[in-house]
Amino acid sequence: MNYQLTAEHLMIRQAARDFAVNELLPGVIARDEHQQFPAEQIKKLGELGFMGMMVDPRYGGAGLDTISYTLAMEEISKIDASVSVCMSVNNSLVCWGLENFGTEEQKQQYLIPLATGQVIGAFLLSEPEAGSDATSQRTTAEDKGDHYLLNGTKNWITNGNSAGVYLVIAQTHPEKGSKGINALIVDKHAPGITVGAKENKLGIRGSDTHSIMFQDVKVPKANRIGEDGFGFKFAMKTLAGGRIGIASQALGIASGAYELALQYAKQRKAFGKEISQHQAIQFKLADMATQIEAARLLVHKAAWEKDQHLDYTLSGSMAKVFASETAMAVTVEAVQIHGGYGYVKEYHVERLMRDAKITQIYEGTSEVQRIVISRAILA
């Protein structure tokens, strides 16, 4: 076992940290307050290669490993989880799915602009009645010979309005159940697509989350990913990697809150000394540091298994459930350590606490992760 990061890993982590501090921190409170999508910041991320980190350079990507991706996700998430979720969706769900399962024509047309950040992608799986139960797809893709006719509604879609490319999961053969589902590449500007109002959310308020409606949208057969009926497998394989991205996001939220709490504890005085000198605070910080380190090891193990082309389903779910619950626990304690100051926006920790909650929900709830884990250990 080698726990040392390479020189390249350290360089990437530093680059992500510098970007987060210099480009994201100055306006992060205002973007959260006004639900402002970080369009300028996302564009700069793309120019630096962070929107297609694991994509082969042949398709405009940085050609980096998953460890590099998790390091960058952690640093970005320490400052602005609204930016990191956009980065995660584009990297883990959209680019990865297209590179691994798309045709050469699809990669040339769609993957290159996505990997270079010229276009943002979105992954459309969830529906009003199909969240954790992804097999219950009501959105239909009716086979019309040379094209599909797409009808239905998707909700909770990250990058819903800002994306230029949608990967849509839809049912073509209802009688076949999950084996009748297809994955389609859809141009966001195709006739028949309506983007609903932006959701007013508890956290990650800068990211744009929308419902997307399809009414008789024509999608060429050439835009189907994989064979007929491959859509559900595509979604599950893609989400398995996406969990590593969200685990990294949760890790970053936790470590960002911890760093703020540690700094504050060394400055704030009570009863004649810094509160870091009180055992009650010391023990909180010790628990926070331990939980974060354990989460980081789980995240890096899952990333390493993915890079080694091993089965990372179990490790990814373990990383996701533990890191997300660590994020929630650590951010709550960070607010507590800050006392009354933790409850106001200028100290950042209340935002991190709000941002942490969604990591227990999206890309597979904590309950779903426990289903995946229990099936694996009882097999």
Short mmCIF file of N, CA and C in Angstrom, two decimals, residues 156-313:
data_model
loop_
_atom_site.label_atom_id
_atom_site.label_comp_id
_atom_site.label_asym_id
_atom_site.label_seq_id
_atom_site.Cartn_x
_atom_site.Cartn_y
_atom_site.Cartn_z
N TRP A 156 -35.21 17.53 -10.86
CA TRP A 156 -33.98 17.62 -10.07
C TRP A 156 -32.73 17.54 -10.96
N ILE A 157 -32.78 18.18 -12.12
CA ILE A 157 -31.69 18.07 -13.08
C ILE A 157 -30.65 19.17 -12.86
N THR A 158 -29.46 18.75 -12.40
CA THR A 158 -28.34 19.68 -12.23
C THR A 158 -27.86 20.13 -13.61
N ASN A 159 -27.57 21.42 -13.73
CA ASN A 159 -27.19 22.04 -15.01
C ASN A 159 -28.37 22.07 -15.99
N GLY A 160 -29.57 21.95 -15.46
CA GLY A 160 -30.76 21.82 -16.31
C GLY A 160 -30.92 22.89 -17.36
N ASN A 161 -30.65 24.14 -16.99
CA ASN A 161 -30.81 25.23 -17.95
C ASN A 161 -29.50 25.60 -18.63
N SER A 162 -28.39 25.38 -17.94
CA SER A 162 -27.08 25.80 -18.47
C SER A 162 -26.47 24.80 -19.43
N ALA A 163 -26.90 23.55 -19.35
CA ALA A 163 -26.33 22.52 -20.21
C ALA A 163 -26.72 22.72 -21.66
N GLY A 164 -25.83 22.28 -22.55
CA GLY A 164 -26.14 22.28 -23.98
C GLY A 164 -26.44 20.88 -24.48
N VAL A 165 -26.00 19.88 -23.69
CA VAL A 165 -26.19 18.48 -24.07
C VAL A 165 -26.84 17.73 -22.91
N TYR A 166 -27.92 17.01 -23.20
CA TYR A 166 -28.60 16.18 -22.21
C TYR A 166 -28.34 14.71 -22.51
N LEU A 167 -28.05 13.92 -21.49
CA LEU A 167 -28.11 12.47 -21.60
C LEU A 167 -29.40 12.03 -20.92
N VAL A 168 -30.34 11.55 -21.71
CA VAL A 168 -31.69 11.27 -21.22
C VAL A 168 -31.94 9.77 -21.15
N ILE A 169 -32.42 9.31 -20.01
CA ILE A 169 -32.79 7.90 -19.82
C ILE A 169 -34.30 7.79 -20.01
N ALA A 170 -34.74 6.95 -20.94
CA ALA A 170 -36.17 6.85 -21.26
C ALA A 170 -36.55 5.42 -21.62
N GLN A 171 -37.83 5.12 -21.45
CA GLN A 171 -38.36 3.77 -21.69
C GLN A 171 -38.85 3.63 -23.14
N THR A 172 -38.33 2.64 -23.84
CA THR A 172 -38.76 2.37 -25.21
C THR A 172 -39.66 1.14 -25.27
N HIS A 173 -39.37 0.13 -24.47
CA HIS A 173 -40.14 -1.12 -24.48
C HIS A 173 -40.63 -1.41 -23.06
N PRO A 174 -41.78 -0.85 -22.67
CA PRO A 174 -42.28 -1.03 -21.29
C PRO A 174 -42.45 -2.49 -20.89
N GLU A 175 -42.78 -3.32 -21.85
CA GLU A 175 -42.98 -4.74 -21.53
C GLU A 175 -41.70 -5.44 -21.11
N LYS A 176 -40.55 -4.85 -21.43
CA LYS A 176 -39.26 -5.44 -21.06
C LYS A 176 -38.71 -4.90 -19.74
N GLY A 177 -39.44 -3.96 -19.12
CA GLY A 177 -38.97 -3.40 -17.86
C GLY A 177 -37.65 -2.66 -18.02
N SER A 178 -36.70 -2.93 -17.11
CA SER A 178 -35.42 -2.23 -17.14
C SER A 178 -34.63 -2.53 -18.41
N LYS A 179 -34.90 -3.67 -19.05
CA LYS A 179 -34.19 -4.04 -20.27
C LYS A 179 -34.75 -3.34 -21.51
N GLY A 180 -35.78 -2.54 -21.32
CA GLY A 180 -36.34 -1.80 -22.44
C GLY A 180 -36.01 -0.32 -22.42
N ILE A 181 -35.09 0.06 -21.52
CA ILE A 181 -34.74 1.47 -21.34
C ILE A 181 -33.54 1.83 -22.23
N ASN A 182 -33.58 3.04 -22.79
CA ASN A 182 -32.48 3.52 -23.63
C ASN A 182 -31.90 4.82 -23.08
N ALA A 183 -30.66 5.08 -23.46
CA ALA A 183 -29.98 6.34 -23.12
C ALA A 183 -29.77 7.11 -24.41
N LEU A 184 -30.23 8.35 -24.44
CA LEU A 184 -30.18 9.16 -25.65
C LEU A 184 -29.44 10.46 -25.42
N ILE A 185 -28.67 10.87 -26.43
CA ILE A 185 -28.02 12.18 -26.41
C ILE A 185 -28.97 13.17 -27.07
N VAL A 186 -29.33 14.20 -26.31
CA VAL A 186 -30.33 15.15 -26.80
C VAL A 186 -29.77 16.57 -26.75
N ASP A 187 -29.94 17.28 -27.85
CA ASP A 187 -29.55 18.69 -27.90
C ASP A 187 -30.57 19.49 -27.10
N LYS A 188 -30.09 20.26 -26.13
CA LYS A 188 -31.00 21.01 -25.26
C LYS A 188 -31.90 21.98 -26.03
N HIS A 189 -31.44 22.40 -27.21
CA HIS A 189 -32.19 23.38 -27.98
C HIS A 189 -33.13 22.74 -29.02
N ALA A 190 -33.29 21.42 -28.95
CA ALA A 190 -34.18 20.74 -29.89
C ALA A 190 -35.63 21.18 -29.66
N PRO A 191 -36.42 21.29 -30.74
CA PRO A 191 -37.83 21.67 -30.60
C PRO A 191 -38.59 20.70 -29.69
N GLY A 192 -39.43 21.24 -28.83
CA GLY A 192 -40.26 20.40 -27.97
C GLY A 192 -39.74 20.30 -26.54
N ILE A 193 -38.61 20.94 -26.26
CA ILE A 193 -38.04 20.89 -24.90
C ILE A 193 -38.40 22.17 -24.14
N THR A 194 -38.92 21.99 -22.94
CA THR A 194 -39.24 23.12 -22.07
C THR A 194 -38.48 22.97 -20.76
N VAL A 195 -37.79 24.02 -20.36
CA VAL A 195 -37.06 24.02 -19.09
C VAL A 195 -37.93 24.70 -18.04
N GLY A 196 -38.21 24.00 -16.95
CA GLY A 196 -39.04 24.54 -15.89
C GLY A 196 -38.30 25.58 -15.06
N ALA A 197 -39.01 26.14 -14.10
CA ALA A 197 -38.42 27.17 -13.24
C ALA A 197 -37.28 26.58 -12.40
N LYS A 198 -36.34 27.43 -12.05
CA LYS A 198 -35.23 27.00 -11.22
C LYS A 198 -35.73 26.68 -9.81
N GLU A 199 -35.30 25.56 -9.27
CA GLU A 199 -35.70 25.17 -7.93
C GLU A 199 -35.04 26.07 -6.89
N ASN A 200 -35.81 26.47 -5.89
CA ASN A 200 -35.31 27.29 -4.79
C ASN A 200 -34.88 26.33 -3.68
N LYS A 201 -33.58 26.07 -3.58
CA LYS A 201 -33.09 24.96 -2.78
C LYS A 201 -32.48 25.41 -1.44
N LEU A 202 -32.38 24.44 -0.52
CA LEU A 202 -31.73 24.65 0.76
C LEU A 202 -30.25 24.97 0.59
N GLY A 203 -29.57 24.16 -0.21
CA GLY A 203 -28.13 24.32 -0.42
C GLY A 203 -27.78 24.27 -1.89
N ILE A 204 -26.49 24.25 -2.19
CA ILE A 204 -25.95 24.36 -3.54
C ILE A 204 -26.83 25.26 -4.42
N ARG A 205 -27.11 26.42 -3.87
CA ARG A 205 -28.08 27.32 -4.49
C ARG A 205 -27.57 27.97 -5.77
N GLY A 206 -26.25 27.97 -5.95
CA GLY A 206 -25.71 28.54 -7.18
C GLY A 206 -25.89 27.63 -8.38
N SER A 207 -25.97 26.32 -8.14
CA SER A 207 -26.17 25.39 -9.26
C SER A 207 -27.62 25.50 -9.73
N ASP A 208 -27.83 25.33 -11.02
CA ASP A 208 -29.19 25.46 -11.55
C ASP A 208 -29.85 24.09 -11.66
N THR A 209 -30.88 23.91 -10.86
CA THR A 209 -31.63 22.66 -10.81
C THR A 209 -33.02 22.92 -11.35
N HIS A 210 -33.40 22.16 -12.37
CA HIS A 210 -34.66 22.40 -13.07
C HIS A 210 -35.38 21.09 -13.40
N SER A 211 -36.68 21.20 -13.65
CA SER A 211 -37.41 20.13 -14.31
C SER A 211 -37.33 20.38 -15.81
N ILE A 212 -37.23 19.28 -16.58
CA ILE A 212 -37.15 19.38 -18.04
C ILE A 212 -38.30 18.59 -18.64
N MET A 213 -39.08 19.23 -19.50
CA MET A 213 -40.22 18.58 -20.13
C MET A 213 -39.95 18.33 -21.62
N PHE A 214 -40.32 17.14 -22.09
CA PHE A 214 -40.16 16.77 -23.49
C PHE A 214 -41.53 16.51 -24.10
N GLN A 215 -41.79 17.15 -25.22
CA GLN A 215 -43.05 16.93 -25.93
C GLN A 215 -42.76 16.67 -27.41
N ASP A 216 -42.88 15.40 -27.79
CA ASP A 216 -42.62 14.98 -29.18
C ASP A 216 -41.28 15.48 -29.70
N VAL A 217 -40.24 15.27 -28.90
CA VAL A 217 -38.89 15.67 -29.29
C VAL A 217 -38.27 14.57 -30.15
N LYS A 218 -37.86 14.93 -31.36
CA LYS A 218 -37.25 13.95 -32.27
C LYS A 218 -35.76 13.78 -31.95
N VAL A 219 -35.36 12.54 -31.70
CA VAL A 219 -33.96 12.24 -31.40
C VAL A 219 -33.46 11.21 -32.41
N PRO A 220 -32.46 11.53 -33.21
CA PRO A 220 -31.97 10.57 -34.21
C PRO A 220 -31.50 9.26 -33.57
N LYS A 221 -31.69 8.16 -34.28
CA LYS A 221 -31.22 6.86 -33.79
C LYS A 221 -29.72 6.87 -33.53
N ALA A 222 -29.00 7.68 -34.30
CA ALA A 222 -27.55 7.77 -34.14
C ALA A 222 -27.16 8.32 -32.77
N ASN A 223 -28.12 8.92 -32.05
CA ASN A 223 -27.85 9.50 -30.74
C ASN A 223 -28.14 8.54 -29.59
N ARG A 224 -28.49 7.31 -29.91
CA ARG A 224 -28.66 6.32 -28.84
C ARG A 224 -27.30 5.82 -28.39
N ILE A 225 -27.12 5.67 -27.10
CA ILE A 225 -25.85 5.17 -26.55
C ILE A 225 -25.97 3.66 -26.35
N GLY A 226 -25.14 2.90 -27.04
CA GLY A 226 -25.15 1.45 -26.90
C GLY A 226 -26.28 0.79 -27.67
N GLU A 227 -26.44 -0.51 -27.44
CA GLU A 227 -27.49 -1.27 -28.12
C GLU A 227 -28.86 -0.91 -27.56
N ASP A 228 -29.89 -1.30 -28.30
CA ASP A 228 -31.27 -1.09 -27.85
C ASP A 228 -31.47 -1.79 -26.51
N GLY A 229 -31.94 -1.05 -25.49
CA GLY A 229 -32.18 -1.63 -24.18
C GLY A 229 -31.01 -1.51 -23.21
N PHE A 230 -29.94 -0.82 -23.61
CA PHE A 230 -28.76 -0.70 -22.78
C PHE A 230 -28.86 0.45 -21.76
N GLY A 231 -29.92 1.24 -21.85
CA GLY A 231 -30.01 2.48 -21.07
C GLY A 231 -29.91 2.33 -19.57
N PHE A 232 -30.58 1.31 -19.00
CA PHE A 232 -30.54 1.16 -17.55
C PHE A 232 -29.15 0.75 -17.08
N LYS A 233 -28.52 -0.17 -17.79
CA LYS A 233 -27.15 -0.57 -17.43
C LYS A 233 -26.21 0.63 -17.56
N PHE A 234 -26.41 1.41 -18.58
CA PHE A 234 -25.60 2.61 -18.78
C PHE A 234 -25.74 3.55 -17.58
N ALA A 235 -26.98 3.75 -17.13
CA ALA A 235 -27.22 4.65 -16.01
C ALA A 235 -26.56 4.14 -14.74
N MET A 236 -26.68 2.83 -14.48
CA MET A 236 -26.13 2.26 -13.25
C MET A 236 -24.59 2.29 -13.27
N LYS A 237 -24.00 1.97 -14.41
CA LYS A 237 -22.54 1.99 -14.52
C LYS A 237 -22.01 3.42 -14.36
N THR A 238 -22.72 4.36 -14.93
CA THR A 238 -22.30 5.75 -14.85
C THR A 238 -22.44 6.29 -13.44
N LEU A 239 -23.55 5.97 -12.78
CA LEU A 239 -23.79 6.45 -11.42
C LEU A 239 -22.78 5.86 -10.44
N ALA A 240 -22.29 4.65 -10.70
CA ALA A 240 -21.30 4.04 -9.80
C ALA A 240 -20.05 4.91 -9.72
N GLY A 241 -19.64 5.48 -10.84
CA GLY A 241 -18.51 6.39 -10.84
C GLY A 241 -18.88 7.76 -10.31
N GLY A 242 -20.13 8.16 -10.57
CA GLY A 242 -20.60 9.45 -10.08
C GLY A 242 -20.57 9.53 -8.56
N ARG A 243 -20.79 8.38 -7.91
CA ARG A 243 -20.76 8.36 -6.45
C ARG A 243 -19.40 8.74 -5.90
N ILE A 244 -18.34 8.39 -6.63
CA ILE A 244 -17.00 8.79 -6.20
C ILE A 244 -16.86 10.31 -6.26
N GLY A 245 -17.44 10.91 -7.29
CA GLY A 245 -17.41 12.36 -7.41
C GLY A 245 -18.15 13.05 -6.28
N ILE A 246 -19.34 12.55 -5.95
CA ILE A 246 -20.13 13.16 -4.88
C ILE A 246 -19.50 12.87 -3.52
N ALA A 247 -18.89 11.70 -3.36
CA ALA A 247 -18.15 11.42 -2.12
C ALA A 247 -17.01 12.43 -1.96
N SER A 248 -16.35 12.76 -3.05
CA SER A 248 -15.28 13.77 -3.02
C SER A 248 -15.84 15.14 -2.68
N GLN A 249 -17.01 15.43 -3.21
CA GLN A 249 -17.65 16.71 -2.88
C GLN A 249 -17.97 16.78 -1.39
N ALA A 250 -18.55 15.71 -0.86
CA ALA A 250 -18.88 15.67 0.56
C ALA A 250 -17.63 15.80 1.42
N LEU A 251 -16.57 15.12 1.00
CA LEU A 251 -15.29 15.22 1.70
C LEU A 251 -14.79 16.66 1.72
N GLY A 252 -14.90 17.34 0.58
CA GLY A 252 -14.46 18.73 0.50
C GLY A 252 -15.28 19.65 1.38
N ILE A 253 -16.59 19.45 1.39
CA ILE A 253 -17.46 20.27 2.26
C ILE A 253 -17.05 20.08 3.72
N ALA A 254 -16.83 18.82 4.12
CA ALA A 254 -16.43 18.53 5.50
C ALA A 254 -15.08 19.15 5.83
N SER A 255 -14.10 18.95 4.95
CA SER A 255 -12.76 19.45 5.25
C SER A 255 -12.71 20.98 5.21
N GLY A 256 -13.53 21.59 4.35
CA GLY A 256 -13.60 23.04 4.33
C GLY A 256 -14.17 23.60 5.62
N ALA A 257 -15.21 22.96 6.14
CA ALA A 257 -15.82 23.40 7.39
C ALA A 257 -14.87 23.18 8.57
N TYR A 258 -14.17 22.06 8.55
CA TYR A 258 -13.21 21.75 9.60
C TYR A 258 -12.08 22.79 9.63
N GLU A 259 -11.55 23.14 8.47
CA GLU A 259 -10.47 24.12 8.42
C GLU A 259 -10.90 25.47 8.96
N LEU A 260 -12.14 25.87 8.66
CA LEU A 260 -12.66 27.13 9.18
C LEU A 260 -12.84 27.06 10.70
N ALA A 261 -13.35 25.93 11.18
CA ALA A 261 -13.56 25.75 12.62
C ALA A 261 -12.24 25.74 13.38
N LEU A 262 -11.24 25.08 12.81
CA LEU A 262 -9.92 25.01 13.44
C LEU A 262 -9.30 26.40 13.54
N GLN A 263 -9.40 27.15 12.45
CA GLN A 263 -8.86 28.51 12.43
C GLN A 263 -9.57 29.40 13.45
N TYR A 264 -10.89 29.30 13.48
CA TYR A 264 -11.69 30.12 14.39
C TYR A 264 -11.37 29.78 15.85
N ALA A 265 -11.21 28.47 16.13
CA ALA A 265 -10.96 28.02 17.50
C ALA A 265 -9.63 28.54 18.04
N LYS A 266 -8.69 28.80 17.15
CA LYS A 266 -7.39 29.33 17.57
C LYS A 266 -7.42 30.84 17.80
N GLN A 267 -8.47 31.48 17.30
CA GLN A 267 -8.56 32.94 17.40
C GLN A 267 -9.55 33.40 18.47
N ARG A 268 -10.65 32.71 18.57
CA ARG A 268 -11.72 33.10 19.49
C ARG A 268 -11.32 32.80 20.94
N LYS A 269 -11.52 33.78 21.81
CA LYS A 269 -11.20 33.58 23.22
C LYS A 269 -12.47 33.52 24.07
N ALA A 270 -12.44 32.67 25.07
CA ALA A 270 -13.53 32.56 26.04
C ALA A 270 -12.93 32.10 27.37
N PHE A 271 -13.39 32.73 28.44
CA PHE A 271 -12.88 32.39 29.78
C PHE A 271 -11.36 32.55 29.87
N GLY A 272 -10.86 33.57 29.18
CA GLY A 272 -9.47 33.93 29.34
C GLY A 272 -8.47 33.22 28.45
N LYS A 273 -8.94 32.36 27.55
CA LYS A 273 -8.01 31.68 26.64
C LYS A 273 -8.72 31.29 25.35
N GLU A 274 -7.91 30.96 24.32
CA GLU A 274 -8.51 30.54 23.04
C GLU A 274 -9.38 29.31 23.27
N ILE A 275 -10.50 29.26 22.57
CA ILE A 275 -11.41 28.13 22.80
C ILE A 275 -10.78 26.81 22.37
N SER A 276 -9.72 26.86 21.53
CA SER A 276 -9.01 25.64 21.17
C SER A 276 -8.30 25.02 22.37
N GLN A 277 -8.17 25.79 23.44
CA GLN A 277 -7.53 25.28 24.65
C GLN A 277 -8.52 24.62 25.60
N HIS A 278 -9.79 24.68 25.26
CA HIS A 278 -10.82 24.01 26.06
C HIS A 278 -11.01 22.58 25.53
N GLN A 279 -11.03 21.63 26.43
CA GLN A 279 -11.09 20.23 26.00
C GLN A 279 -12.37 19.92 25.21
N ALA A 280 -13.46 20.58 25.54
CA ALA A 280 -14.72 20.34 24.83
C ALA A 280 -14.55 20.62 23.34
N ILE A 281 -13.82 21.68 23.02
CA ILE A 281 -13.57 22.03 21.62
C ILE A 281 -12.49 21.13 21.02
N GLN A 282 -11.47 20.82 21.79
CA GLN A 282 -10.41 19.94 21.31
C GLN A 282 -10.97 18.59 20.87
N PHE A 283 -11.88 18.05 21.66
CA PHE A 283 -12.44 16.74 21.33
C PHE A 283 -13.32 16.80 20.08
N LYS A 284 -14.03 17.91 19.93
CA LYS A 284 -14.82 18.08 18.70
C LYS A 284 -13.91 18.09 17.47
N LEU A 285 -12.84 18.86 17.56
CA LEU A 285 -11.90 18.95 16.44
C LEU A 285 -11.22 17.61 16.17
N ALA A 286 -10.90 16.88 17.23
CA ALA A 286 -10.27 15.56 17.06
C ALA A 286 -11.19 14.60 16.32
N ASP A 287 -12.47 14.59 16.71
CA ASP A 287 -13.44 13.72 16.04
C ASP A 287 -13.64 14.12 14.58
N MET A 288 -13.71 15.42 14.34
CA MET A 288 -13.89 15.92 12.98
C MET A 288 -12.71 15.50 12.09
N ALA A 289 -11.49 15.69 12.60
CA ALA A 289 -10.30 15.34 11.83
C ALA A 289 -10.25 13.86 11.53
N THR A 290 -10.63 13.04 12.51
CA THR A 290 -10.60 11.58 12.33
C THR A 290 -11.63 11.14 11.30
N GLN A 291 -12.83 11.67 11.38
CA GLN A 291 -13.89 11.32 10.43
C GLN A 291 -13.49 11.71 9.01
N ILE A 292 -12.90 12.90 8.87
CA ILE A 292 -12.49 13.38 7.54
C ILE A 292 -11.39 12.50 6.96
N GLU A 293 -10.43 12.13 7.78
CA GLU A 293 -9.34 11.29 7.29
C GLU A 293 -9.86 9.92 6.86
N ALA A 294 -10.79 9.37 7.63
CA ALA A 294 -11.38 8.07 7.26
C ALA A 294 -12.15 8.18 5.94
N ALA A 295 -12.90 9.28 5.79
CA ALA A 295 -13.64 9.50 4.54
C ALA A 295 -12.69 9.64 3.36
N ARG A 296 -11.59 10.36 3.58
CA ARG A 296 -10.61 10.57 2.50
C ARG A 296 -10.00 9.24 2.05
N LEU A 297 -9.69 8.39 2.99
CA LEU A 297 -9.12 7.08 2.64
C LEU A 297 -10.11 6.23 1.86
N LEU A 298 -11.38 6.28 2.24
CA LEU A 298 -12.41 5.54 1.50
C LEU A 298 -12.56 6.08 0.08
N VAL A 299 -12.56 7.40 -0.05
CA VAL A 299 -12.69 8.02 -1.37
C VAL A 299 -11.50 7.65 -2.26
N HIS A 300 -10.30 7.74 -1.73
CA HIS A 300 -9.11 7.44 -2.52
C HIS A 300 -9.03 5.95 -2.86
N LYS A 301 -9.50 5.09 -1.98
CA LYS A 301 -9.52 3.66 -2.28
C LYS A 301 -10.46 3.37 -3.46
N ALA A 302 -11.64 3.98 -3.42
CA ALA A 302 -12.59 3.78 -4.52
C ALA A 302 -12.02 4.31 -5.83
N ALA A 303 -11.38 5.48 -5.76
CA ALA A 303 -10.78 6.06 -6.96
C ALA A 303 -9.65 5.18 -7.49
N TRP A 304 -8.84 4.66 -6.57
CA TRP A 304 -7.73 3.78 -6.97
C TRP A 304 -8.27 2.52 -7.64
N GLU A 305 -9.31 1.91 -7.08
CA GLU A 305 -9.89 0.70 -7.68
C GLU A 305 -10.43 1.00 -9.08
N LYS A 306 -11.02 2.18 -9.25
CA LYS A 306 -11.52 2.56 -10.57
C LYS A 306 -10.37 2.69 -11.55
N ASP A 307 -9.28 3.30 -11.11
CA ASP A 307 -8.11 3.46 -11.98
C ASP A 307 -7.45 2.13 -12.32
N GLN A 308 -7.57 1.15 -11.42
CA GLN A 308 -6.99 -0.17 -11.65
C GLN A 308 -7.94 -1.10 -12.41
N HIS A 309 -9.07 -0.55 -12.82
CA HIS A 309 -10.09 -1.31 -13.57
C HIS A 309 -10.62 -2.49 -12.76
N LEU A 310 -10.72 -2.28 -11.44
CA LEU A 310 -11.33 -3.26 -10.55
C LEU A 310 -12.80 -2.89 -10.35
N ASP A 311 -13.56 -3.79 -9.74
CA ASP A 311 -14.96 -3.51 -9.43
C ASP A 311 -15.00 -2.54 -8.24
N TYR A 312 -15.45 -1.32 -8.47
CA TYR A 312 -15.45 -0.31 -7.42
C TYR A 312 -16.87 -0.01 -6.92
N THR A 313 -17.82 -0.90 -7.21
CA THR A 313 -19.20 -0.68 -6.79
C THR A 313 -19.31 -0.57 -5.28
#
